[in-house]
Amino acid sequence: MFCCQRFQKHLWIIGGAVLFFLLAGGMMWWIFHPQPLPKFGITFSSAYARELGLSPEEVFSALAKEENVRFARIPLYWNHIEQEEGQYDWKEMDALLAIAEDYDMKITLVIGQKVPRWPECHIPSWALSLPDHERWESFSIYVQQAITRYKNSPALVRWQVENEPLFDYGVCPTIDSENLQETLALVRAQDDHPIQLTVSGELEFWWPLARMSDVLGFSLYQVTWSDTTGYFVYPISPLFYRLRVLAASFWTDQVVVSELQAEPWFTMSLGDRPLEEWYGLFDEKALRDRVHFSEEIGVSEVYLWGAEWWYYLKVHGFDGLWNEAGKIFGGQTN
């Protein structure tokens, strides 16, 4: 009897050790094995295009036609769509979605109070003065209107709800986990497309939003700037992100790079420096380096940040980034 118990104990130990090494070996294989190359797309901001003095429709059409962009993340700007309470202007977004459909693009629509591009929160001025509960009611109506309008677009593949909602950055009212859960419930009640949530790649825990989402997106900025340090390069390798992707995959179905830095970090107004100096801060080599870095992480999709800037440079005689980006997207299919 004693011998049988000892044998069973040793069997459990051996079995546990084998299982541990199989799991560890599988994890190490995933971490260090070359991954399939991701699909590359863009985040496209109509607000940023207008800020640069460009026509959003013209730029987006050129990206689809000339650059062969087939994946795009597009924010809906509440302050642009509903400039007056109850009066919705969908013309610009309708035009962008029509272009996307014409070119068989796959689109992630970003809806929320906090969506990409500074000042991060894009809330109509009339709504900012409302008490919180009244602003929520107006926001809820806007969200329902937007989802009803676009949920049947053949270009739509997912909704992104807010942008890095729990990351304290931007000129924004506080969005806490409870606020976010309410918005998620509102979107899910209207449509069954997958939902993407986003986090800072370097400065946030990922699991709280990973477990709420179908797709988790993270931003990847290797060069940032602050008053204290000036320009700062994160001393981080692709392995850092690869491990975070592996961990997040236990909670969510898919992890993507939602913002890959592909333009300079602007420290002052555009007109305060000659254009060639801005161009020198982020050139074709910088773009190639960022793309190569992202390819080593092991995600399925990467969305470049700065396509509007490439077009602005192109029309002002600096077409290097535009041409380099064309090499990245050229030959891609859905």
mmCIF file of C-alpha atoms in Angstrom:
data_model
loop_
_atom_site.group_PDB
_atom_site.id
_atom_site.type_symbol
_atom_site.label_atom_id
_atom_site.label_comp_id
_atom_site.label_asym_id
_atom_site.label_seq_id
_atom_site.Cartn_x
_atom_site.Cartn_y
_atom_site.Cartn_z
ATOM 1 C CA MET A 1 0.000 0.000 0.000
ATOM 2 C CA PHE A 2 2.798 2.388 0.981
ATOM 3 C CA CYS A 3 4.642 1.579 -2.253
ATOM 4 C CA CYS A 4 1.527 2.352 -4.312
ATOM 5 C CA GLN A 5 1.107 5.724 -2.589
ATOM 6 C CA ARG A 6 4.753 6.582 -3.238
ATOM 7 C CA PHE A 7 4.377 5.525 -6.867
ATOM 8 C CA GLN A 8 1.256 7.685 -7.293
ATOM 9 C CA LYS A 9 3.019 10.647 -5.678
ATOM 10 C CA HIS A 10 5.992 10.300 -8.025
ATOM 11 C CA LEU A 11 3.607 9.938 -10.949
ATOM 12 C CA TRP A 12 1.914 13.231 -10.029
ATOM 13 C CA ILE A 13 5.282 14.959 -9.705
ATOM 14 C CA ILE A 14 6.497 13.619 -13.046
ATOM 15 C CA GLY A 15 3.200 14.502 -14.739
ATOM 16 C CA GLY A 16 3.277 18.011 -13.286
ATOM 17 C CA ALA A 17 6.861 18.511 -14.401
ATOM 18 C CA VAL A 18 6.075 17.315 -17.928
ATOM 19 C CA LEU A 19 3.043 19.627 -18.107
ATOM 20 C CA PHE A 20 5.114 22.567 -16.830
ATOM 21 C CA PHE A 21 7.839 22.034 -19.415
ATOM 22 C CA LEU A 22 5.296 21.601 -22.203
ATOM 23 C CA LEU A 23 3.591 24.870 -21.255
ATOM 24 C CA ALA A 24 6.896 26.681 -20.774
ATOM 25 C CA GLY A 25 8.221 25.294 -24.043
ATOM 26 C CA GLY A 26 5.072 26.334 -25.884
ATOM 27 C CA MET A 27 5.284 29.832 -24.430
ATOM 28 C CA MET A 28 8.959 30.184 -25.325
ATOM 29 C CA TRP A 29 8.236 28.937 -28.848
ATOM 30 C CA TRP A 30 5.475 31.549 -29.245
ATOM 31 C CA ILE A 31 7.679 34.320 -27.874
ATOM 32 C CA PHE A 32 10.736 33.651 -30.014
ATOM 33 C CA HIS A 33 9.233 31.993 -33.108
ATOM 34 C CA PRO A 34 8.877 34.361 -36.099
ATOM 35 C CA GLN A 35 5.285 35.566 -36.395
ATOM 36 C CA PRO A 36 3.269 36.163 -39.580
ATOM 37 C CA LEU A 37 3.535 39.752 -40.783
ATOM 38 C CA PRO A 38 0.654 41.992 -39.702
ATOM 39 C CA LYS A 39 -1.795 43.807 -41.928
ATOM 40 C CA PHE A 40 -0.995 47.525 -41.949
ATOM 41 C CA GLY A 41 -3.625 50.244 -41.841
ATOM 42 C CA ILE A 42 -4.016 53.822 -40.636
ATOM 43 C CA THR A 43 -5.851 55.874 -38.088
ATOM 44 C CA PHE A 44 -7.546 58.604 -40.104
ATOM 45 C CA SER A 45 -8.662 61.803 -38.392
ATOM 46 C CA SER A 46 -10.875 64.198 -40.337
ATOM 47 C CA ALA A 47 -10.285 66.757 -37.565
ATOM 48 C CA TYR A 48 -6.517 66.572 -38.056
ATOM 49 C CA ALA A 49 -6.864 66.819 -41.838
ATOM 50 C CA ARG A 50 -8.924 69.998 -41.433
ATOM 51 C CA GLU A 51 -6.387 71.366 -38.935
ATOM 52 C CA LEU A 52 -3.720 70.945 -41.624
ATOM 53 C CA GLY A 53 -5.904 72.831 -44.092
ATOM 54 C CA LEU A 54 -6.752 69.706 -46.085
ATOM 55 C CA SER A 55 -9.998 68.199 -47.337
ATOM 56 C CA PRO A 56 -10.633 64.985 -45.347
ATOM 57 C CA GLU A 57 -12.377 63.342 -48.302
ATOM 58 C CA GLU A 58 -9.529 64.233 -50.673
ATOM 59 C CA VAL A 59 -6.865 62.863 -48.324
ATOM 60 C CA PHE A 60 -8.764 59.675 -47.486
ATOM 61 C CA SER A 61 -9.505 59.013 -51.144
ATOM 62 C CA ALA A 62 -5.813 59.434 -52.021
ATOM 63 C CA LEU A 63 -4.831 57.041 -49.231
ATOM 64 C CA ALA A 64 -7.235 54.430 -50.572
ATOM 65 C CA LYS A 65 -6.450 54.936 -54.265
ATOM 66 C CA GLU A 66 -2.753 55.860 -54.351
ATOM 67 C CA GLU A 67 -1.436 54.189 -51.193
ATOM 68 C CA ASN A 68 -3.632 51.065 -51.309
ATOM 69 C CA VAL A 69 -4.734 51.473 -47.678
ATOM 70 C CA ARG A 70 -7.266 48.737 -46.901
ATOM 71 C CA PHE A 71 -7.563 48.935 -43.113
ATOM 72 C CA ALA A 72 -8.493 52.140 -41.294
ATOM 73 C CA ARG A 73 -9.595 53.293 -37.871
ATOM 74 C CA ILE A 74 -11.803 56.383 -38.148
ATOM 75 C CA PRO A 75 -13.021 58.476 -35.182
ATOM 76 C CA LEU A 76 -16.488 59.995 -35.165
ATOM 77 C CA TYR A 77 -16.220 63.482 -33.671
ATOM 78 C CA TRP A 78 -19.272 64.298 -31.595
ATOM 79 C CA ASN A 79 -18.452 68.031 -31.557
ATOM 80 C CA HIS A 80 -18.382 68.092 -35.366
ATOM 81 C CA ILE A 81 -21.408 65.885 -35.999
ATOM 82 C CA GLU A 82 -23.739 67.521 -33.445
ATOM 83 C CA GLN A 83 -22.631 71.142 -33.290
ATOM 84 C CA GLU A 84 -26.152 72.119 -32.241
ATOM 85 C CA GLU A 85 -28.146 69.939 -29.892
ATOM 86 C CA GLY A 86 -30.302 67.484 -31.799
ATOM 87 C CA GLN A 87 -28.987 68.592 -35.224
ATOM 88 C CA TYR A 88 -26.753 65.920 -36.782
ATOM 89 C CA ASP A 89 -24.452 66.480 -39.751
ATOM 90 C CA TRP A 90 -23.312 63.134 -41.165
ATOM 91 C CA LYS A 91 -22.142 64.353 -44.593
ATOM 92 C CA GLU A 92 -18.419 64.059 -43.957
ATOM 93 C CA MET A 93 -18.611 60.641 -42.302
ATOM 94 C CA ASP A 94 -20.991 59.386 -44.996
ATOM 95 C CA ALA A 95 -18.438 60.432 -47.627
ATOM 96 C CA LEU A 96 -15.568 58.654 -45.848
ATOM 97 C CA LEU A 97 -17.588 55.445 -45.469
ATOM 98 C CA ALA A 98 -18.592 55.623 -49.140
ATOM 99 C CA ILE A 99 -14.903 55.778 -50.108
ATOM 100 C CA ALA A 100 -14.155 52.862 -47.783
ATOM 101 C CA GLU A 101 -16.919 50.784 -49.348
ATOM 102 C CA ASP A 102 -15.774 51.632 -52.878
ATOM 103 C CA TYR A 103 -12.291 50.296 -52.087
ATOM 104 C CA ASP A 104 -13.451 47.299 -50.042
ATOM 105 C CA MET A 105 -11.752 48.630 -46.911
ATOM 106 C CA LYS A 106 -12.156 47.227 -43.413
ATOM 107 C CA ILE A 107 -13.080 49.996 -40.988
ATOM 108 C CA THR A 108 -13.007 50.356 -37.215
ATOM 109 C CA LEU A 109 -15.263 53.251 -36.210
ATOM 110 C CA VAL A 110 -14.319 54.981 -32.966
ATOM 111 C CA ILE A 111 -17.252 56.331 -30.998
ATOM 112 C CA GLY A 112 -17.173 58.120 -27.672
ATOM 113 C CA GLN A 113 -16.512 61.371 -25.898
ATOM 114 C CA LYS A 114 -12.778 60.635 -25.945
ATOM 115 C CA VAL A 115 -11.541 59.720 -29.424
ATOM 116 C CA PRO A 116 -8.163 60.039 -31.211
ATOM 117 C CA ARG A 117 -6.322 63.360 -31.654
ATOM 118 C CA TRP A 118 -5.765 66.261 -29.306
ATOM 119 C CA PRO A 119 -7.465 67.470 -27.140
ATOM 120 C CA GLU A 120 -8.635 63.822 -26.916
ATOM 121 C CA CYS A 121 -12.158 64.652 -25.758
ATOM 122 C CA HIS A 122 -14.288 66.119 -28.536
ATOM 123 C CA ILE A 123 -17.488 67.140 -26.776
ATOM 124 C CA PRO A 124 -19.786 69.830 -28.243
ATOM 125 C CA SER A 125 -19.553 73.150 -26.403
ATOM 126 C CA TRP A 126 -23.281 73.071 -25.652
ATOM 127 C CA ALA A 127 -22.901 69.658 -23.964
ATOM 128 C CA LEU A 128 -19.950 70.695 -21.795
ATOM 129 C CA SER A 129 -22.166 73.069 -19.832
ATOM 130 C CA LEU A 130 -24.758 70.396 -19.045
ATOM 131 C CA PRO A 131 -24.927 68.527 -15.736
ATOM 132 C CA ASP A 132 -23.325 65.080 -15.992
ATOM 133 C CA HIS A 133 -26.598 63.142 -16.213
ATOM 134 C CA GLU A 134 -27.965 65.418 -18.950
ATOM 135 C CA ARG A 135 -24.728 65.207 -20.937
ATOM 136 C CA TRP A 136 -24.919 61.410 -20.673
ATOM 137 C CA GLU A 137 -28.478 61.440 -22.007
ATOM 138 C CA SER A 138 -27.445 63.593 -24.990
ATOM 139 C CA PHE A 139 -24.383 61.437 -25.586
ATOM 140 C CA SER A 140 -26.499 58.261 -25.477
ATOM 141 C CA ILE A 141 -28.852 59.611 -28.133
ATOM 142 C CA TYR A 142 -25.885 60.563 -30.349
ATOM 143 C CA VAL A 143 -24.351 57.075 -29.959
ATOM 144 C CA GLN A 144 -27.618 55.384 -30.872
ATOM 145 C CA GLN A 145 -28.010 57.627 -33.916
ATOM 146 C CA ALA A 146 -24.466 56.856 -35.103
ATOM 147 C CA ILE A 147 -24.758 53.102 -34.636
ATOM 148 C CA THR A 148 -28.123 52.952 -36.379
ATOM 149 C CA ARG A 149 -26.674 54.880 -39.314
ATOM 150 C CA TYR A 150 -23.481 52.871 -39.821
ATOM 151 C CA LYS A 151 -23.955 49.386 -38.369
ATOM 152 C CA ASN A 152 -25.001 47.942 -41.732
ATOM 153 C CA SER A 153 -22.080 49.370 -43.699
ATOM 154 C CA PRO A 154 -20.224 46.511 -45.420
ATOM 155 C CA ALA A 155 -16.967 48.290 -44.541
ATOM 156 C CA LEU A 156 -17.556 48.164 -40.772
ATOM 157 C CA VAL A 157 -15.715 45.359 -38.964
ATOM 158 C CA ARG A 158 -15.812 46.619 -35.366
ATOM 159 C CA TRP A 159 -16.637 49.512 -33.072
ATOM 160 C CA GLN A 160 -14.034 51.065 -30.829
ATOM 161 C CA VAL A 161 -15.593 52.548 -27.702
ATOM 162 C CA GLU A 162 -13.689 55.610 -26.409
ATOM 163 C CA ASN A 163 -9.914 55.912 -26.849
ATOM 164 C CA GLU A 164 -7.628 54.915 -23.985
ATOM 165 C CA PRO A 165 -10.560 55.785 -21.690
ATOM 166 C CA LEU A 166 -8.868 54.985 -18.359
ATOM 167 C CA PHE A 167 -5.567 56.677 -19.254
ATOM 168 C CA ASP A 168 -5.380 60.161 -17.744
ATOM 169 C CA TYR A 169 -4.353 62.170 -20.786
ATOM 170 C CA GLY A 170 -6.011 65.030 -22.612
ATOM 171 C CA VAL A 171 -8.515 67.770 -21.837
ATOM 172 C CA CYS A 172 -11.304 65.523 -20.638
ATOM 173 C CA PRO A 173 -13.905 64.959 -17.961
ATOM 174 C CA THR A 174 -13.160 61.810 -15.982
ATOM 175 C CA ILE A 175 -14.189 58.539 -17.604
ATOM 176 C CA ASP A 176 -14.118 55.765 -15.012
ATOM 177 C CA SER A 177 -14.782 52.048 -15.335
ATOM 178 C CA GLU A 178 -18.463 52.488 -14.485
ATOM 179 C CA ASN A 179 -18.944 55.152 -17.197
ATOM 180 C CA LEU A 180 -17.196 52.902 -19.684
ATOM 181 C CA GLN A 181 -19.342 49.895 -18.779
ATOM 182 C CA GLU A 182 -22.472 51.977 -19.401
ATOM 183 C CA THR A 183 -21.250 53.013 -22.848
ATOM 184 C CA LEU A 184 -20.277 49.437 -23.703
ATOM 185 C CA ALA A 185 -23.734 48.227 -22.700
ATOM 186 C CA LEU A 186 -25.301 50.950 -24.834
ATOM 187 C CA VAL A 187 -23.282 49.965 -27.915
ATOM 188 C CA ARG A 188 -23.839 46.227 -27.439
ATOM 189 C CA ALA A 189 -27.572 46.792 -27.129
ATOM 190 C CA GLN A 190 -27.599 48.443 -30.570
ATOM 191 C CA ASP A 191 -25.270 46.197 -32.578
ATOM 192 C CA ASP A 192 -23.392 42.901 -32.354
ATOM 193 C CA HIS A 193 -20.187 43.917 -34.139
ATOM 194 C CA PRO A 194 -17.037 43.183 -32.064
ATOM 195 C CA ILE A 195 -15.911 45.917 -29.673
ATOM 196 C CA GLN A 196 -12.375 47.232 -29.415
ATOM 197 C CA LEU A 197 -10.945 49.022 -26.390
ATOM 198 C CA THR A 198 -7.545 50.691 -26.279
ATOM 199 C CA VAL A 199 -4.734 51.265 -23.792
ATOM 200 C CA SER A 200 -1.364 52.967 -23.613
ATOM 201 C CA GLY A 201 1.279 50.498 -24.705
ATOM 202 C CA GLU A 202 3.795 51.656 -22.123
ATOM 203 C CA LEU A 203 1.984 53.400 -19.267
ATOM 204 C CA GLU A 204 -1.079 51.283 -18.399
ATOM 205 C CA PHE A 205 -2.056 47.852 -17.138
ATOM 206 C CA TRP A 206 -3.799 46.049 -19.986
ATOM 207 C CA TRP A 207 -5.913 43.400 -18.278
ATOM 208 C CA PRO A 208 -8.770 45.639 -16.969
ATOM 209 C CA LEU A 209 -9.775 46.613 -20.517
ATOM 210 C CA ALA A 210 -8.686 43.350 -22.156
ATOM 211 C CA ARG A 211 -11.323 41.458 -20.188
ATOM 212 C CA MET A 212 -14.060 43.906 -21.304
ATOM 213 C CA SER A 213 -13.208 43.801 -25.013
ATOM 214 C CA ASP A 214 -13.316 41.541 -28.038
ATOM 215 C CA VAL A 215 -10.240 43.296 -29.442
ATOM 216 C CA LEU A 216 -7.601 45.181 -27.452
ATOM 217 C CA GLY A 217 -5.608 47.903 -29.181
ATOM 218 C CA PHE A 218 -2.503 49.555 -27.772
ATOM 219 C CA SER A 219 -0.533 52.643 -28.751
ATOM 220 C CA LEU A 220 3.175 52.359 -29.491
ATOM 221 C CA TYR A 221 5.250 55.534 -29.250
ATOM 222 C CA GLN A 222 9.003 55.015 -29.117
ATOM 223 C CA VAL A 223 9.769 58.759 -29.035
ATOM 224 C CA THR A 224 7.853 61.181 -26.807
ATOM 225 C CA TRP A 225 8.510 64.614 -25.359
ATOM 226 C CA SER A 226 8.009 66.398 -22.041
ATOM 227 C CA ASP A 227 9.037 69.718 -20.497
ATOM 228 C CA THR A 228 11.317 67.817 -18.106
ATOM 229 C CA THR A 229 13.198 65.469 -20.435
ATOM 230 C CA GLY A 230 12.684 66.969 -23.877
ATOM 231 C CA TYR A 231 12.581 64.234 -26.503
ATOM 232 C CA PHE A 232 12.728 60.827 -24.842
ATOM 233 C CA VAL A 233 13.271 57.410 -26.447
ATOM 234 C CA TYR A 234 11.728 54.467 -24.602
ATOM 235 C CA PRO A 235 14.451 51.826 -24.065
ATOM 236 C CA ILE A 236 11.998 49.007 -24.822
ATOM 237 C CA SER A 237 12.387 46.053 -27.192
ATOM 238 C CA PRO A 238 9.637 44.311 -29.195
ATOM 239 C CA LEU A 239 9.825 41.461 -26.665
ATOM 240 C CA PHE A 240 8.305 43.741 -23.995
ATOM 241 C CA TYR A 241 5.186 44.212 -26.108
ATOM 242 C CA ARG A 242 5.180 40.603 -27.252
ATOM 243 C CA LEU A 243 4.969 39.397 -23.651
ATOM 244 C CA ARG A 244 2.168 41.864 -22.904
ATOM 245 C CA VAL A 245 0.291 40.666 -25.989
ATOM 246 C CA LEU A 246 0.644 37.066 -24.810
ATOM 247 C CA ALA A 247 -0.700 37.935 -21.355
ATOM 248 C CA ALA A 248 -3.607 39.988 -22.735
ATOM 249 C CA SER A 249 -4.578 37.141 -25.059
ATOM 250 C CA PHE A 250 -5.903 35.205 -22.059
ATOM 251 C CA TRP A 251 -8.655 37.844 -21.667
ATOM 252 C CA THR A 252 -9.439 39.043 -25.190
ATOM 253 C CA ASP A 253 -9.818 37.484 -28.633
ATOM 254 C CA GLN A 254 -7.368 39.683 -30.531
ATOM 255 C CA VAL A 255 -4.650 42.259 -29.812
ATOM 256 C CA VAL A 256 -3.641 44.934 -32.348
ATOM 257 C CA VAL A 257 -1.412 48.003 -32.463
ATOM 258 C CA SER A 258 -4.047 50.731 -32.692
ATOM 259 C CA GLU A 259 -1.524 53.595 -32.968
ATOM 260 C CA LEU A 260 1.994 53.186 -34.330
ATOM 261 C CA GLN A 261 3.884 56.477 -34.288
ATOM 262 C CA ALA A 262 4.519 57.480 -37.912
ATOM 263 C CA GLU A 263 4.952 61.252 -37.600
ATOM 264 C CA PRO A 264 7.069 63.504 -35.344
ATOM 265 C CA TRP A 265 5.993 64.360 -31.823
ATOM 266 C CA PHE A 266 4.999 67.993 -32.280
ATOM 267 C CA THR A 267 6.314 70.143 -29.439
ATOM 268 C CA MET A 268 4.959 73.443 -30.737
ATOM 269 C CA SER A 269 2.684 74.825 -33.422
ATOM 270 C CA LEU A 270 3.466 73.612 -36.921
ATOM 271 C CA GLY A 271 4.260 77.121 -38.173
ATOM 272 C CA ASP A 272 6.849 77.723 -35.434
ATOM 273 C CA ARG A 273 9.433 75.589 -37.233
ATOM 274 C CA PRO A 274 10.421 75.294 -40.896
ATOM 275 C CA LEU A 275 8.804 72.304 -42.557
ATOM 276 C CA GLU A 276 12.167 70.707 -43.329
ATOM 277 C CA GLU A 277 12.980 70.637 -39.597
ATOM 278 C CA TRP A 278 9.745 68.795 -38.790
ATOM 279 C CA TYR A 279 10.494 66.439 -41.659
ATOM 280 C CA GLY A 280 13.962 65.837 -40.267
ATOM 281 C CA LEU A 281 12.491 64.671 -36.960
ATOM 282 C CA PHE A 282 10.690 61.801 -38.665
ATOM 283 C CA ASP A 283 11.831 60.710 -42.123
ATOM 284 C CA GLU A 284 11.584 57.583 -44.276
ATOM 285 C CA LYS A 285 14.175 55.701 -42.217
ATOM 286 C CA ALA A 286 12.233 56.428 -39.026
ATOM 287 C CA LEU A 287 9.078 55.047 -40.660
ATOM 288 C CA ARG A 288 10.871 51.897 -41.823
ATOM 289 C CA ASP A 289 12.328 51.391 -38.350
ATOM 290 C CA ARG A 290 8.914 51.738 -36.647
ATOM 291 C CA VAL A 291 7.299 49.326 -39.082
ATOM 292 C CA HIS A 292 10.074 46.757 -38.645
ATOM 293 C CA PHE A 293 9.789 47.089 -34.850
ATOM 294 C CA SER A 294 6.037 46.430 -34.983
ATOM 295 C CA GLU A 295 6.518 43.376 -37.210
ATOM 296 C CA GLU A 296 8.474 41.679 -34.418
ATOM 297 C CA ILE A 297 5.687 41.985 -31.839
ATOM 298 C CA GLY A 298 3.374 39.306 -33.201
ATOM 299 C CA VAL A 299 0.060 41.123 -33.691
ATOM 300 C CA SER A 300 -2.319 40.685 -36.619
ATOM 301 C CA GLU A 301 -2.972 44.375 -37.389
ATOM 302 C CA VAL A 302 -0.965 47.606 -37.051
ATOM 303 C CA TYR A 303 -2.513 51.064 -37.579
ATOM 304 C CA LEU A 304 -0.079 53.850 -38.457
ATOM 305 C CA TRP A 305 -0.532 57.301 -36.924
ATOM 306 C CA GLY A 306 0.213 60.281 -39.165
ATOM 307 C CA ALA A 307 -1.190 59.579 -42.642
ATOM 308 C CA GLU A 308 -2.667 63.085 -42.844
ATOM 309 C CA TRP A 309 0.803 64.471 -42.150
ATOM 310 C CA TRP A 310 2.343 62.461 -45.011
ATOM 311 C CA TYR A 311 -0.188 63.970 -47.406
ATOM 312 C CA TYR A 312 0.437 67.487 -46.059
ATOM 313 C CA LEU A 313 4.172 67.020 -46.635
ATOM 314 C CA LYS A 314 3.522 65.672 -50.126
ATOM 315 C CA VAL A 315 1.525 68.709 -51.252
ATOM 316 C CA HIS A 316 4.299 70.941 -49.853
ATOM 317 C CA GLY A 317 7.056 69.232 -51.819
ATOM 318 C CA PHE A 318 8.256 66.594 -49.342
ATOM 319 C CA ASP A 319 6.944 63.295 -50.708
ATOM 320 C CA GLY A 320 9.408 60.885 -49.074
ATOM 321 C CA LEU A 321 7.100 59.637 -46.318
ATOM 322 C CA TRP A 322 4.159 59.324 -48.703
ATOM 323 C CA ASN A 323 6.225 57.216 -51.097
ATOM 324 C CA GLU A 324 7.679 55.087 -48.310
ATOM 325 C CA ALA A 325 4.217 54.427 -46.883
ATOM 326 C CA GLY A 326 3.076 53.333 -50.331
ATOM 327 C CA LYS A 327 5.670 50.543 -50.201
ATOM 328 C CA ILE A 328 4.216 49.354 -46.883
ATOM 329 C CA PHE A 329 0.628 49.194 -48.107
ATOM 330 C CA GLY A 330 1.330 48.239 -51.719
ATOM 331 C CA GLY A 331 0.379 44.674 -52.516
ATOM 332 C CA GLN A 332 -1.697 44.244 -49.360
ATOM 333 C CA THR A 333 -5.068 42.566 -49.668
ATOM 334 C CA ASN A 334 -7.903 42.138 -47.223
#
